């Protein structure tokens, strides 16, 4: 049992990565996702993957899983029927939201429908004040009356979110006791467990979203767990959380909402890991798959973190138009730009790409599964970037004539040739991704020109050089196994648990004993979770942070805390807080006192580092990796060029070559644009440099 396996179920493909912990050998595999029952395709793909390598399920020490199922459930509105219990007078918080309009001049503004309809939301007489004092106990009759109504309506899960429960969960827990006695089998989600943080709407939204996905994920995870056990797997089964950590499936099952960015978070971890091997601590992670593109910022070797996110937006790129979720997450920007993104003409006669996607069923037209609408993959095939006979290593042939037929209506609409149409789609999707990435990076107070880009995903290496050029990024790194980055990231994630509690106080007058008690309570829960995962006490790491702001402001920033809270002043906390504030806003209101709101802790276990096998030195000449030439279209030249094609698996450390060039591997294709230079390093990373850029980093 020296093997660990990660598998990530995406919208189009399910990715697998198998690591031999003793030798450092990493093997990867892709299978089409079965959209209706994703676990079916995943388990079948896993069985095939192991069988082809002469292994069985009992060879696996640990299995790590990332999934988009939670996010898709919210986006597609296919979750459970949820009943919600709130403090009397506050049942409409889901529709009142924050009373801020994301587009103040839009008279037809739309929001996604509440995940719990109004007729299933009930007020309960009870009250706790902002300091946590019980002003009114729970009215049991209100709860029982609501439960009876919920039963008649066929409710499948119940969310409980009471006023100020983040300060004192007593009344919420009493409501849960009453519901549990009257209806023992109904799944419950309490805001004091799911998101014990200030901000009533966000806390309620997160709790209801958790209840909405709870029954589906419970069935899904039980099926996976049971089937793995039936196949002979006897190790630990972990789930990837949005925060970039993994947790035992049993402990994560009650809070499925924390899995909403499961796969993308794993991709960001893979970016940080491979960036470290290439001697880069500051990176833009660019992950473009079949359905979406994800961008994350890696700063000083770690993915940027956030305390909240938003999903299922009515307008995909408009903040405030979706469901806000309140828990720690890797800070990821997602856009509807993938290989399956559909090109179309809008009402103004303009060419658009995405966010609609052909997914895996029917998929792009060139897949031959019945798709007829033009996609990014069809365009890339027409341009010669993809090898129709070597897609997925030759396991799946691509139909170039079907791709051309799909592009014909667009070509006629603009009076373009098929090639011009394909080139326009390719360039437009690059521009869209670059624009979204630039905004995300600038919002984090960074300049994209100060970073290298590391790319992943099946479509990422095809488009990365073009996106980097638009952003002004001088170096692109393509990691080995780029098409299955999230699955590789699953093997790197530490076992960890994140806790938070809101306790608003001014820094100058904080009761550090009370804050210490909060941390002790949260850390004790984390230690219990780690013991259940078999991690000894001496291998436990604890990190503390706080969300703070200048008094009177609406939003907070995060800052690390010293272990000894009594040393806050001497430790330089204030200077660190102000330095981070200046990075984001370039001005610090020094005259304004600091207010601290939400206290956070991460309890994690040390994990043996992943040690990958190194490539032997091979000299600069790439002749042994040369496969031949094929026609590929480059906008810089305005025409096709006979372009050298290299086999990535035969590239050795130190080999260099100039663009234009194409590098093929089973899961993805690297496009080296004219004027660029490429070099392979000792870990199999391929570095692409713009002409004149300094070539450094990587062994």
XYZ file of C-alpha atoms in Angstrom, residues 50-521:
472
model
C -5.614 0.431 -11.890
C -6.141 -2.614 -14.106
C -3.915 -1.207 -16.874
C -1.109 -0.848 -14.305
C -1.527 -4.285 -12.780
C -2.796 -2.852 -9.490
C -5.890 -3.426 -7.383
C -7.871 -1.210 -5.028
C -6.116 -2.672 -1.994
C -2.843 -1.239 -3.334
C -4.081 2.246 -2.367
C -3.111 3.748 0.955
C -5.238 6.899 0.590
C -7.748 8.167 -1.948
C -8.378 11.923 -2.348
C -11.403 13.275 -4.167
C -12.316 16.647 -5.643
C -15.680 17.346 -7.202
C -17.743 20.043 -8.904
C -21.002 18.372 -7.863
C -21.810 20.901 -5.123
C -21.193 23.889 -7.396
C -23.197 22.301 -10.220
C -26.107 21.553 -7.870
C -26.315 25.237 -6.951
C -25.857 26.472 -10.512
C -28.436 24.071 -11.956
C -30.848 24.411 -8.982
C -31.138 20.637 -8.552
C -30.804 20.412 -4.783
C -33.153 19.436 -1.974
C -36.420 21.088 -0.956
C -35.316 23.149 2.047
C -37.337 24.438 4.958
C -35.776 27.336 6.879
C -36.251 28.468 10.490
C -35.218 31.992 11.483
C -35.811 34.463 14.274
C -39.383 35.787 14.061
C -39.456 38.786 11.763
C -36.329 37.751 9.835
C -37.523 34.967 7.564
C -37.198 37.163 4.450
C -33.477 37.853 4.832
C -32.774 35.641 1.776
C -34.772 38.030 -0.433
C -33.862 41.274 1.326
C -30.213 40.245 0.861
C -27.803 43.059 1.788
C -30.073 45.755 0.268
C -27.265 46.648 -2.138
C -27.860 46.542 -5.899
C -25.071 45.111 -8.038
C -26.196 47.324 -10.947
C -27.861 50.403 -9.508
C -29.313 51.724 -12.784
C -30.721 48.408 -14.047
C -34.515 48.552 -13.677
C -34.815 44.857 -14.524
C -32.248 43.638 -12.016
C -32.408 39.901 -11.325
C -31.122 37.678 -8.539
C -31.069 33.890 -8.334
C -34.190 32.492 -6.623
C -33.868 31.786 -2.866
C -32.819 28.188 -2.242
C -35.626 27.962 0.311
C -38.947 29.298 -1.090
C -40.885 31.767 1.045
C -43.732 29.350 1.833
C -41.150 27.066 3.480
C -39.503 29.758 5.593
C -40.832 30.173 9.129
C -40.169 32.610 11.947
C -39.607 31.304 15.474
C -40.093 33.490 18.526
C -36.672 33.671 20.226
C -34.038 36.342 20.620
C -30.360 36.703 21.442
C -28.740 40.134 21.486
C -25.497 41.154 19.799
C -23.481 40.360 22.940
C -24.841 36.818 23.122
C -27.355 37.325 25.953
C -30.600 35.328 25.702
C -33.431 37.853 25.698
C -36.187 35.382 24.785
C -36.077 31.563 24.896
C -37.245 29.427 21.964
C -40.994 29.073 21.527
C -41.427 25.320 21.139
C -44.915 25.637 19.628
C -43.572 27.725 16.730
C -40.981 25.066 15.950
C -43.429 22.149 16.100
C -45.951 23.989 13.950
C -43.281 24.616 11.317
C -42.107 20.992 11.415
C -45.640 19.770 10.797
C -45.949 22.083 7.788
C -42.555 20.969 6.469
C -43.551 17.305 6.678
C -46.723 17.920 4.680
C -44.771 19.869 2.044
C -42.181 17.109 1.538
C -39.197 19.078 2.846
C -35.919 17.137 2.502
C -33.624 19.244 4.730
C -33.947 22.069 7.265
C -31.729 25.125 7.757
C -31.699 26.960 11.098
C -30.293 30.509 11.169
C -31.137 32.720 14.143
C -30.151 36.281 14.895
C -26.701 36.629 16.549
C -26.201 32.847 16.759
C -22.518 33.409 15.970
C -22.159 34.876 19.489
C -24.312 32.312 21.278
C -25.634 29.140 19.582
C -27.910 28.213 22.519
C -31.250 28.955 20.855
C -30.275 27.364 17.536
C -29.280 24.195 19.322
C -32.534 24.197 21.260
C -34.480 24.461 17.986
C -32.430 21.561 16.614
C -33.306 19.472 19.686
C -37.018 20.109 19.189
C -36.862 19.324 15.464
C -34.751 16.207 16.083
C -37.232 14.837 18.610
C -40.194 15.422 16.279
C -38.446 14.347 13.037
C -35.248 12.379 13.775
C -34.372 11.502 10.173
C -34.425 15.022 8.687
C -30.961 16.490 7.893
C -30.256 19.726 9.790
C -27.871 22.607 9.096
C -27.230 25.146 11.873
C -25.660 28.502 11.072
C -23.643 28.330 14.324
C -21.980 25.180 12.940
C -21.792 26.057 9.248
C -20.797 29.754 9.325
C -20.542 31.235 12.861
C -19.638 34.685 11.553
C -21.152 38.153 11.583
C -23.316 39.304 8.623
C -26.821 37.922 8.839
C -27.574 37.504 5.145
C -24.289 35.799 4.244
C -24.539 33.451 7.236
C -28.136 32.517 6.376
C -27.306 32.065 2.685
C -24.423 29.722 3.494
C -26.527 27.664 5.905
C -29.425 27.286 3.474
C -27.015 26.374 0.639
C -25.502 23.687 2.863
C -28.945 22.227 3.575
C -29.777 22.445 -0.143
C -26.819 20.224 -1.105
C -26.736 17.992 1.995
C -29.071 15.100 0.969
C -27.594 14.806 -2.534
C -23.998 14.815 -1.311
C -24.777 12.377 1.509
C -26.117 9.869 -1.040
C -23.285 10.525 -3.464
C -20.523 10.128 -0.886
C -22.122 7.025 0.608
C -22.256 5.460 -2.866
C -18.581 6.253 -3.475
C -17.566 5.025 -0.023
C -19.532 1.780 -0.369
C -18.315 1.022 -3.901
C -14.692 1.662 -2.993
C -15.011 -0.660 0.007
C -16.693 -3.340 -2.144
C -13.769 -3.102 -4.583
C -11.280 -3.883 -1.807
C -10.117 -0.405 -0.843
C -9.285 -0.331 2.873
C -7.434 2.970 3.259
C -8.599 6.496 4.098
C -11.012 8.348 1.813
C -10.483 12.141 1.864
C -12.368 15.037 0.318
C -10.793 18.231 -0.950
C -12.209 21.382 0.671
C -12.457 24.842 -0.887
C -9.825 26.083 1.567
C -7.099 23.965 -0.047
C -7.083 21.279 2.643
C -8.405 17.729 2.743
C -10.642 16.106 5.338
C -11.899 12.595 5.966
C -15.106 12.028 4.025
C -17.022 11.279 7.208
C -16.098 14.563 8.868
C -16.769 16.629 5.720
C -20.123 15.006 4.949
C -22.179 17.271 7.234
C -20.832 20.444 5.575
C -20.853 19.732 1.822
C -20.999 23.438 1.008
C -17.290 23.622 1.848
C -16.639 21.449 -1.223
C -17.982 24.031 -3.670
C -14.489 24.995 -4.958
C -12.999 21.562 -4.337
C -11.363 20.901 -7.709
C -10.183 24.463 -8.448
C -8.559 24.698 -5.002
C -6.592 21.533 -5.753
C -5.430 23.071 -9.029
C -4.097 26.119 -7.181
C -2.158 23.835 -4.809
C -0.622 22.023 -7.776
C 0.393 25.401 -9.215
C 2.149 26.382 -5.983
C 3.906 23.013 -5.784
C 5.212 22.960 -9.355
C 6.074 26.639 -9.135
C 8.279 25.833 -6.153
C 10.048 23.122 -8.149
C 10.653 25.722 -10.851
C 12.052 28.208 -8.282
C 9.064 30.571 -8.523
C 7.181 31.702 -5.423
C 4.978 34.305 -7.136
C 2.732 32.918 -9.859
C -0.519 33.323 -11.715
C -2.218 29.933 -11.790
C -4.177 29.530 -15.028
C -6.347 26.405 -15.263
C -8.458 26.046 -18.413
C -10.474 22.877 -18.716
C -13.385 21.786 -20.839
C -16.012 23.998 -19.207
C -14.359 26.845 -17.287
C -11.089 28.679 -16.765
C -9.826 29.353 -13.238
C -7.281 31.963 -12.179
C -5.611 32.059 -8.747
C -2.755 34.135 -7.414
C 0.176 32.338 -5.786
C 2.095 34.745 -3.567
C 5.204 33.762 -1.600
C 4.569 30.102 -2.376
C 0.937 29.868 -1.206
C -2.415 30.414 -2.933
C -4.168 33.631 -1.947
C -6.990 32.964 0.507
C -10.402 34.535 1.017
C -13.063 34.232 3.700
C -16.014 34.154 1.287
C -17.043 33.536 -2.296
C -20.094 33.746 -4.525
C -21.624 31.066 -6.739
C -24.427 30.663 -9.290
C -24.406 34.293 -10.419
C -27.209 35.454 -12.690
C -24.541 37.454 -14.540
C -21.497 35.239 -14.384
C -18.904 37.986 -14.068
C -20.949 40.409 -11.957
C -20.235 40.349 -8.240
C -23.388 40.507 -6.137
C -25.627 38.619 -8.571
C -25.228 35.172 -6.974
C -25.381 33.306 -3.672
C -22.765 34.509 -1.160
C -21.037 31.782 0.867
C -19.093 32.484 4.027
C -16.193 30.135 4.808
C -12.432 29.972 4.085
C -11.563 29.337 0.464
C -8.709 29.636 -1.982
C -9.282 32.951 -3.759
C -10.172 31.806 -7.273
C -11.663 33.659 -10.214
C -13.740 31.431 -12.469
C -14.873 32.358 -15.963
C -16.958 30.523 -18.530
C -14.094 29.901 -20.918
C -13.146 26.296 -21.598
C -12.545 23.986 -24.499
C -16.269 23.298 -24.670
C -17.319 26.979 -24.537
C -19.734 27.763 -27.368
C -19.178 30.620 -29.842
C -22.289 32.582 -30.814
C -23.570 35.898 -32.140
C -25.364 38.278 -29.749
C -28.294 40.612 -30.484
C -25.894 43.345 -31.607
C -24.238 41.065 -34.138
C -21.040 40.658 -32.099
C -19.077 37.436 -31.740
C -19.210 35.983 -28.202
C -17.598 32.915 -26.626
C -19.216 31.250 -23.588
C -20.265 31.034 -20.855
C -22.506 28.313 -22.316
C -20.603 25.066 -22.722
C -21.106 21.870 -24.671
C -19.631 19.970 -21.705
C -18.955 16.278 -22.246
C -22.442 15.445 -23.568
C -22.715 16.168 -26.445
C -19.335 17.933 -26.273
C -17.614 19.871 -29.071
C -18.649 18.967 -32.605
C -15.249 17.381 -33.301
C -15.847 14.778 -30.549
C -18.417 13.086 -32.767
C -20.977 12.650 -29.964
C -23.702 14.710 -31.614
C -22.536 18.231 -30.820
C -23.221 20.696 -33.629
C -22.447 24.114 -32.137
C -18.987 25.697 -32.599
C -16.688 25.540 -29.577
C -13.171 26.623 -28.644
C -11.895 23.057 -29.123
C -13.332 22.975 -32.651
C -11.536 26.247 -33.415
C -8.234 24.980 -31.986
C -8.497 21.844 -34.127
C -9.122 23.886 -37.300
C -6.075 26.041 -36.491
C -3.873 22.933 -36.339
C -3.050 23.220 -32.638
C -4.608 19.837 -31.825
C -3.641 16.519 -33.387
C -6.869 14.737 -34.411
C -5.116 11.362 -34.116
C -3.489 11.963 -30.711
C -6.252 13.465 -28.568
C -6.103 11.743 -25.157
C -3.067 9.928 -26.471
C -4.979 8.556 -29.438
C -7.794 7.069 -27.345
C -10.254 9.504 -28.915
C -10.169 10.651 -32.556
C -11.257 14.183 -33.455
C -13.329 14.948 -36.568
C -11.959 18.037 -38.326
C -14.727 18.102 -40.924
C -17.381 18.126 -38.172
C -15.581 21.064 -36.548
C -15.581 22.943 -39.858
C -19.312 22.295 -40.343
C -20.012 23.665 -36.857
C -18.115 26.869 -37.652
C -19.833 27.437 -41.018
C -22.866 29.423 -39.703
C -20.561 31.850 -37.880
C -18.327 32.175 -40.913
C -21.341 33.061 -43.087
C -22.625 35.560 -40.491
C -19.364 37.519 -40.596
C -18.383 36.745 -44.197
C -15.205 35.079 -42.977
C -13.426 31.918 -43.984
C -13.554 28.919 -41.614
C -9.936 29.613 -40.598
C -10.608 33.296 -39.929
C -13.588 32.317 -37.782
C -11.504 29.814 -35.815
C -8.743 32.397 -35.307
C -11.293 34.966 -34.069
C -12.739 32.484 -31.551
C -9.258 31.578 -30.310
C -8.216 35.219 -29.914
C -11.510 36.301 -28.318
C -11.419 33.629 -25.636
C -7.797 34.640 -24.876
C -8.854 38.282 -24.519
C -11.793 37.351 -22.275
C -9.626 35.289 -19.941
C -6.878 37.908 -19.810
C -9.365 40.678 -18.980
C -10.896 38.659 -16.144
C -7.469 37.662 -14.813
C -6.185 41.250 -14.873
C -9.120 42.504 -12.782
C -8.725 39.654 -10.276
C -4.997 40.282 -9.855
C -5.385 44.053 -9.521
C -8.149 43.581 -6.934
C -5.565 41.697 -4.872
C -3.222 44.678 -5.049
C -0.760 42.989 -7.452
C 0.631 43.679 -10.915
C 0.448 40.712 -13.349
C 3.751 41.784 -14.923
C 5.542 40.895 -11.681
C 4.488 37.242 -11.932
C 5.172 34.189 -14.028
C 2.203 32.162 -15.221
C 1.812 28.437 -14.588
C -0.863 26.732 -16.638
C -2.963 23.609 -16.286
C -6.032 21.981 -17.735
C -6.565 20.219 -21.012
C -6.958 23.527 -22.875
C -4.652 25.651 -20.701
C -1.340 24.961 -22.482
C -2.970 25.703 -25.856
C -4.018 29.201 -24.755
C -1.583 30.160 -21.973
C 1.034 31.847 -24.157
C -1.616 34.038 -25.793
C -3.189 35.009 -22.466
C 0.245 35.738 -20.952
C 1.161 37.997 -23.861
C -1.994 40.088 -23.360
C -1.250 40.364 -19.617
C 2.385 41.303 -20.173
C 3.654 38.169 -18.412
C 7.145 37.248 -19.612
C 7.321 33.563 -18.607
C 4.861 30.682 -18.829
C 5.463 27.368 -17.058
C 3.654 24.252 -18.238
C 3.818 21.582 -15.548
C 3.892 17.877 -16.407
C 0.449 16.324 -16.372
C -1.027 19.773 -16.979
C -4.306 18.223 -18.125
C -4.916 16.657 -14.701
C -3.597 19.397 -12.399
C -6.427 19.226 -9.882
C -5.963 15.491 -9.429
C -2.244 16.078 -8.773
C -3.083 18.885 -6.335
C -5.223 16.470 -4.329
C -2.065 14.501 -3.525
C -0.378 17.608 -2.110
C -3.150 19.068 0.072
C -2.568 18.853 3.842
C -5.173 17.321 6.120
C -6.532 20.417 7.837
C -9.616 21.988 9.382
C -10.575 25.660 9.377
C -12.635 27.257 12.112
C -13.955 30.768 12.600
C -15.930 32.706 15.203
C -17.029 36.314 15.097
C -16.323 38.301 18.258
C -16.286 42.015 17.388
C -13.986 44.156 19.530
C -11.743 47.185 19.248
C -8.056 46.307 19.182
C -7.214 48.825 21.907
C -9.751 47.385 24.370
C -9.865 43.701 23.413
C -10.483 41.090 26.116
C -7.617 38.768 25.209
C -8.739 36.146 27.717
C -12.095 35.842 25.937
C -10.345 35.697 22.562
C -8.019 33.022 23.916
C -11.017 30.976 25.038
C -12.436 31.163 21.505
C -9.176 29.894 20.042
C -8.933 27.076 22.591
C -12.443 25.910 21.684
